[in-house]
GROMACS .gro file of C-alpha atoms in nm:
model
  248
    1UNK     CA    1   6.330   6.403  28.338
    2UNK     CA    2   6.267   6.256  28.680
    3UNK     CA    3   6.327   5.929  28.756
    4UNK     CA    4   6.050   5.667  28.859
    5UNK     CA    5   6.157   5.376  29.127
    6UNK     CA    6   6.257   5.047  28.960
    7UNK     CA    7   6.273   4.680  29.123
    8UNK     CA    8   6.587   4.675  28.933
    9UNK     CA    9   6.780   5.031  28.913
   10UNK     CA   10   7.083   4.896  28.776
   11UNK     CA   11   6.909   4.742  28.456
   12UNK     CA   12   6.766   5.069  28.402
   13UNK     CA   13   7.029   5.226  28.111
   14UNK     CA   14   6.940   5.541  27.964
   15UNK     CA   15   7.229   5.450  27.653
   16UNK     CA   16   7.360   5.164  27.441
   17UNK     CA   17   7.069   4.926  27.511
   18UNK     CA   18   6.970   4.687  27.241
   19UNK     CA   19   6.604   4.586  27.113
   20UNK     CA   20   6.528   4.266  27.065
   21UNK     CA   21   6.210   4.158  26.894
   22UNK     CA   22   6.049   3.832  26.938
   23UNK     CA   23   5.770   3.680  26.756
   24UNK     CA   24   5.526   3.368  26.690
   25UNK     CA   25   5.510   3.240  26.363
   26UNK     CA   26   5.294   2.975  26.179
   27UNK     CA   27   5.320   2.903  25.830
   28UNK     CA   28   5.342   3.309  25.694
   29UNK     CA   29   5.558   3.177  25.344
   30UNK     CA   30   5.264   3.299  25.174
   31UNK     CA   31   5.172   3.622  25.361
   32UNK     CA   32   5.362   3.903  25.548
   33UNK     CA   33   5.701   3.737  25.725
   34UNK     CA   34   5.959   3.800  25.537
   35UNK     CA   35   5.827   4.180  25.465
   36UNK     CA   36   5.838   4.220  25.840
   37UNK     CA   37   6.169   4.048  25.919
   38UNK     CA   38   6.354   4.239  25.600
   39UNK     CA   39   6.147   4.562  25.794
   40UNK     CA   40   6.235   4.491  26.148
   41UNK     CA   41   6.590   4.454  26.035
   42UNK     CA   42   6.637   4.818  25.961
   43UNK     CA   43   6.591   4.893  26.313
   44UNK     CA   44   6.604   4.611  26.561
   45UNK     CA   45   6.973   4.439  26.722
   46UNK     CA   46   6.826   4.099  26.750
   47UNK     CA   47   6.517   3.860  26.641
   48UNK     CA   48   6.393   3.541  26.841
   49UNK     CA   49   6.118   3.359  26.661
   50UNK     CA   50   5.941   3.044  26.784
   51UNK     CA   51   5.742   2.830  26.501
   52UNK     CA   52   5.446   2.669  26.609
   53UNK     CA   53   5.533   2.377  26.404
   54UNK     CA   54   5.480   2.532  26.046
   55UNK     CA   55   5.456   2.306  25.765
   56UNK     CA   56   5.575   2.528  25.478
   57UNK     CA   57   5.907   2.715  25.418
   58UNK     CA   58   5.835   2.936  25.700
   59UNK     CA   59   6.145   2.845  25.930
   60UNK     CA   60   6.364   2.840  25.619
   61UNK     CA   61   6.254   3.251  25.577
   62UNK     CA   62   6.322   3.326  25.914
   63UNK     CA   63   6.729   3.100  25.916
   64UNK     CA   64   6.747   3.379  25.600
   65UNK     CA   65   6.802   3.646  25.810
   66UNK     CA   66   7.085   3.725  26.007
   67UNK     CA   67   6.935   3.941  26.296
   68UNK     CA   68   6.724   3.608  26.370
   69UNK     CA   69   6.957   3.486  26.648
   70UNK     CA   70   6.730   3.231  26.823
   71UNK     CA   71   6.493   3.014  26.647
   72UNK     CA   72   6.299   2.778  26.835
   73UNK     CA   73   6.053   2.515  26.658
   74UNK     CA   74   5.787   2.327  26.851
   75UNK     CA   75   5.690   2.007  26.730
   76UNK     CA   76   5.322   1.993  26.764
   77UNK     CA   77   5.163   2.349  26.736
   78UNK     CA   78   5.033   2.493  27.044
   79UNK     CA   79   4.813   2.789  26.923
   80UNK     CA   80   4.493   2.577  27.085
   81UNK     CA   81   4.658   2.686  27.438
   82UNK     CA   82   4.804   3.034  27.336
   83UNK     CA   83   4.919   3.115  27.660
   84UNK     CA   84   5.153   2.814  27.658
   85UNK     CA   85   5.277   2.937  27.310
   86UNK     CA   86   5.345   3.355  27.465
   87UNK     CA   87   5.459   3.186  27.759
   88UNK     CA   88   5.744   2.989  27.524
   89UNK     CA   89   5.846   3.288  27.345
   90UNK     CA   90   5.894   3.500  27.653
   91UNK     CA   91   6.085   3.207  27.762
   92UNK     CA   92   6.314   3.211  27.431
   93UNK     CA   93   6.368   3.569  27.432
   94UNK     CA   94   6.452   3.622  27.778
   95UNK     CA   95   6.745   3.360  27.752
   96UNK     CA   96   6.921   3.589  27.507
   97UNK     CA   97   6.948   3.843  27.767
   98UNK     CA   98   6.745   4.135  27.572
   99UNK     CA   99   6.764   4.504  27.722
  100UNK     CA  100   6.419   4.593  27.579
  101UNK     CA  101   6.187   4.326  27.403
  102UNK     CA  102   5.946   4.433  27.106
  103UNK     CA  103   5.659   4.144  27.096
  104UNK     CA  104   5.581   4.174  26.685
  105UNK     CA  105   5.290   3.967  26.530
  106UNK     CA  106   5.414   3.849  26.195
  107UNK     CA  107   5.148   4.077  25.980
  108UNK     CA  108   5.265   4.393  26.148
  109UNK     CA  109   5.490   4.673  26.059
  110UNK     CA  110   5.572   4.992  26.249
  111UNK     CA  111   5.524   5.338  26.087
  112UNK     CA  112   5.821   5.521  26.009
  113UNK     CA  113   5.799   5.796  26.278
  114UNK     CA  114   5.753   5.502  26.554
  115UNK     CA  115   6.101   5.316  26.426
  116UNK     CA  116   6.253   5.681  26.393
  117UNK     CA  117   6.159   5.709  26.790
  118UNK     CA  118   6.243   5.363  26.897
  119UNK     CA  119   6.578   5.467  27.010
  120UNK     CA  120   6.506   5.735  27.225
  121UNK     CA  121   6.217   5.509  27.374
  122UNK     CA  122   6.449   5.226  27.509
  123UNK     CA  123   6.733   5.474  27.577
  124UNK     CA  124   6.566   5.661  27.883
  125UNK     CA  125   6.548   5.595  28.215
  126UNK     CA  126   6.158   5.736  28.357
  127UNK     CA  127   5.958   5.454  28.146
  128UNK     CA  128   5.942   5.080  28.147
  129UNK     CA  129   5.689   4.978  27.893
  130UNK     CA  130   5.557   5.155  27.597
  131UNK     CA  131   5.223   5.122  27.426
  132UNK     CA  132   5.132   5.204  27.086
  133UNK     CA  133   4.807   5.244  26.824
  134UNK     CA  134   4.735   4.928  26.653
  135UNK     CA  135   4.543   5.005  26.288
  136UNK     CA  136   4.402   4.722  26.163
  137UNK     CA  137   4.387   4.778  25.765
  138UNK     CA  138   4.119   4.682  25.551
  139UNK     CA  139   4.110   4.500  25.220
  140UNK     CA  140   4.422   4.723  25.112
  141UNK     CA  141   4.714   4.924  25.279
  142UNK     CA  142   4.536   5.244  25.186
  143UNK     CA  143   4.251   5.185  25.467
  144UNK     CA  144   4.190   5.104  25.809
  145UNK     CA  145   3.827   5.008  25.965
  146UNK     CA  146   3.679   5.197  26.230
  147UNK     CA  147   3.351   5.143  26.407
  148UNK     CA  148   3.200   5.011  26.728
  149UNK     CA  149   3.383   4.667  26.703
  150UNK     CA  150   3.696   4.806  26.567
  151UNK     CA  151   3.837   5.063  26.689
  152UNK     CA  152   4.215   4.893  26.861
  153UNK     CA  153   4.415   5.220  26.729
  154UNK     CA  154   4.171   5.439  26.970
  155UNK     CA  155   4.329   5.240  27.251
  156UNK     CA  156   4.662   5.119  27.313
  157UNK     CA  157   4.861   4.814  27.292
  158UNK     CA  158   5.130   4.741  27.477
  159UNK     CA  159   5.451   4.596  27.266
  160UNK     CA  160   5.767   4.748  27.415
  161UNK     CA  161   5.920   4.665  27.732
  162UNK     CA  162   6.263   4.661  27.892
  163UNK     CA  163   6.343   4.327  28.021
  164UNK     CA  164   6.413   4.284  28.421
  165UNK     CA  165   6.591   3.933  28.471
  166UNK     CA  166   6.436   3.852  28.802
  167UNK     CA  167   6.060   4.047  28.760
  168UNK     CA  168   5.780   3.811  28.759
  169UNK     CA  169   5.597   3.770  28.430
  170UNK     CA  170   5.255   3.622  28.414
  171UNK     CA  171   5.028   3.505  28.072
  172UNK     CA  172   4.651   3.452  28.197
  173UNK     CA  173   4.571   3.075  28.084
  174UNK     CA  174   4.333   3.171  27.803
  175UNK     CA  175   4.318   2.974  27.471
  176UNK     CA  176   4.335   3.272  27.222
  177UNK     CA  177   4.340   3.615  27.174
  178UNK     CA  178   4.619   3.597  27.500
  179UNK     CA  179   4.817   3.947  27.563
  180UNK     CA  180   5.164   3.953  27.393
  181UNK     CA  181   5.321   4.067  27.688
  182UNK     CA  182   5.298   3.955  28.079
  183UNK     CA  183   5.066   4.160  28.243
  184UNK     CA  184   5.264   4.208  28.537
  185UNK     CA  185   5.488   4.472  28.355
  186UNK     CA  186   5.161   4.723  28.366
  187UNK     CA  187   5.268   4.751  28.747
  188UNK     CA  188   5.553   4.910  28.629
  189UNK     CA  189   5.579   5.325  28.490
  190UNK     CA  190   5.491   5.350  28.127
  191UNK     CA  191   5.443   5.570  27.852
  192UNK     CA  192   5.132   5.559  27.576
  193UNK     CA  193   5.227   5.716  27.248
  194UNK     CA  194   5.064   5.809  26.916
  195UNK     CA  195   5.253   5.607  26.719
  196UNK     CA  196   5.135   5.385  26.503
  197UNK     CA  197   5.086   4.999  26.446
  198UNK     CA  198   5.020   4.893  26.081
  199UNK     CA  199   4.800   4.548  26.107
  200UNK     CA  200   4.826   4.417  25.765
  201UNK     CA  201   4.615   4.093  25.844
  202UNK     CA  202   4.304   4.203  25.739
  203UNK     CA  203   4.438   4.355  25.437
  204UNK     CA  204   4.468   4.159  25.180
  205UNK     CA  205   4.118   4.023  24.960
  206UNK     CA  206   3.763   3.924  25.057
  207UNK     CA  207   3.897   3.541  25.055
  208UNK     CA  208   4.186   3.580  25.311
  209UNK     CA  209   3.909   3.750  25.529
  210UNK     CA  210   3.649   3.449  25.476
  211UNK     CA  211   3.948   3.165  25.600
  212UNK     CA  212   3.994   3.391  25.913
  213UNK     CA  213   3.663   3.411  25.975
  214UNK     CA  214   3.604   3.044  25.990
  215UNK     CA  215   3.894   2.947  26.146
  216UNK     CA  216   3.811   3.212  26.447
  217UNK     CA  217   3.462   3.028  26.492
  218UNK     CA  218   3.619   2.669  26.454
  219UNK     CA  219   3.878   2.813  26.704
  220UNK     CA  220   3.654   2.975  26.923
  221UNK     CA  221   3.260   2.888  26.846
  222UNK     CA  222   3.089   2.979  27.188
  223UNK     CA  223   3.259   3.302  27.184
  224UNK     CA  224   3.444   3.240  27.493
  225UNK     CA  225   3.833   3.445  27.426
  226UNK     CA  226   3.676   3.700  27.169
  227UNK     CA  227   3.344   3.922  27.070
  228UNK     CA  228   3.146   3.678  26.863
  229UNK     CA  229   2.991   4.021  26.740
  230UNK     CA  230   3.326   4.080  26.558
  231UNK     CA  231   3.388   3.759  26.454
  232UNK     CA  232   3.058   3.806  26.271
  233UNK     CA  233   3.185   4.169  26.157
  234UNK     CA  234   3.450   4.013  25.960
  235UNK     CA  235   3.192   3.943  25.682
  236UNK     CA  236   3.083   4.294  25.637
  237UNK     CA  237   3.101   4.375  25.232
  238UNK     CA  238   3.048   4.761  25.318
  239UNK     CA  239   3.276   4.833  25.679
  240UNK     CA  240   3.331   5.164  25.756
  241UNK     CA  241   3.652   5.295  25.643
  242UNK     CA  242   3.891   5.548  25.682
  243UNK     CA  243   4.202   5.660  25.417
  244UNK     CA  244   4.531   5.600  25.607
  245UNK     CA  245   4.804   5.865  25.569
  246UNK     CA  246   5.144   5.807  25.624
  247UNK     CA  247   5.249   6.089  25.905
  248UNK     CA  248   5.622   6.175  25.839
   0.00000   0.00000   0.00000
């Protein structure tokens, strides 16, 4: 396997590195958290979590797991300047000095061939990011929604990265909908996979969908971060949807 240059060559460990994942979190006691911390446990070294000041028993789920070894809770929430809030977390997680960071929303869970893979992914020396297929699923885990406005798991997200101490890292200053990873790591060699993302956000009933929907247009009402055409889309009663089939 050839080697690609690096700013940093002796960072660059093809064995024995360790994954951290890092994630923002606002009260989730009543939706996906503890599912994906109890998940990401099985195959991650290390968690750091910053709360955007959640007013439930969500910091109390995330002290409940071991692997969480930074926690960091903000006092007033900052998800009205998002940026700020990825800008934190990189922040947080970089202090632990990570090998390779895995940026996690708290409704997502990785397939089982993708955490099968994980190791050989941050244990190689050619790539320095990794990008995945996000599926968003749709009113249950047995479907996903695919049409003109959503079709994420046609593309790729990047969510995997190994961590240079002194590279630059840079958030563009948007409100919402802000990349989970600096943008300045797309300078750098990286791999796109088929594996796959399971967004669980959109899963659950009609109701869940509805509260999203408003608070995207409270959050965002001129359509200035996001598609106001899929903001709208979240109402549909008859999306388009495909069965989704765990791949072994």
């Amino acid at each position: 396997m050839p080697e690609y240059p690096s700013p940093y060559p002796n960072v660059r460990k093809q064995e024995g590195n360790t994954l951290t994942a890092m994630l923002q979190v606002h009260n989730e006691e009543h939706r996906y958290l503890e599912e994906v911390l109890a998940d990401l446990s099985t195959y991650v070294d290390h968690i750091v979590i910053v709360d955007d000041a959640s007013s439930d028993n969500t910091v109390a789920i995330c002290q409940s797991f071991e692997r969480v070894i930074k926690l960091v809770q903000l006092p007033e929430p900052l998800f009205a300047d998002e940026w700020k809030l990825r800008s934190i977390l990189w922040q947080a997680a970089a202090s632990t000095s990570p090998d390779w960071l895995l940026a996690v929303d708290a409704d997502e869970l990785y397939e089982e061939r993708a955490k099968r893979s994980i190791r050989d992914l941050i244990n190689q020396n050619r790539y320095d990011w990794v990008s995945f297929r996000l599926y968003d699923l749709w009113g249950s885990r047995n479907y996903y929604r695919e049409d003109e406005l959503w079709q994420a798991h046609k593309g790729q997200t990047m969510t995997l990265v190994r961590y240079f101490p002194e590279y630059p890292y840079f958030y563009p200053q948007m409100q919402h909908h802000v990349p989970r990873l600096p943008l300045t790591y797309r300078a750098l060699p990286g791999l796109t996979t088929d594996l796959r993302i399971k967004h669980l956000g959109w899963s659950g009933p009609l109701e869940e969908r509805v509260e999203k929907y408003v608070r995207y247009k409270k959050m965002d009402p001129k359509g200035e971060w996001g598609n106001p055409a899929q903001y709208e889309s979240i109402l549909d009663l008859k999306p388009n949807l495909l069965e989704w089939k765990e791949e072994e």
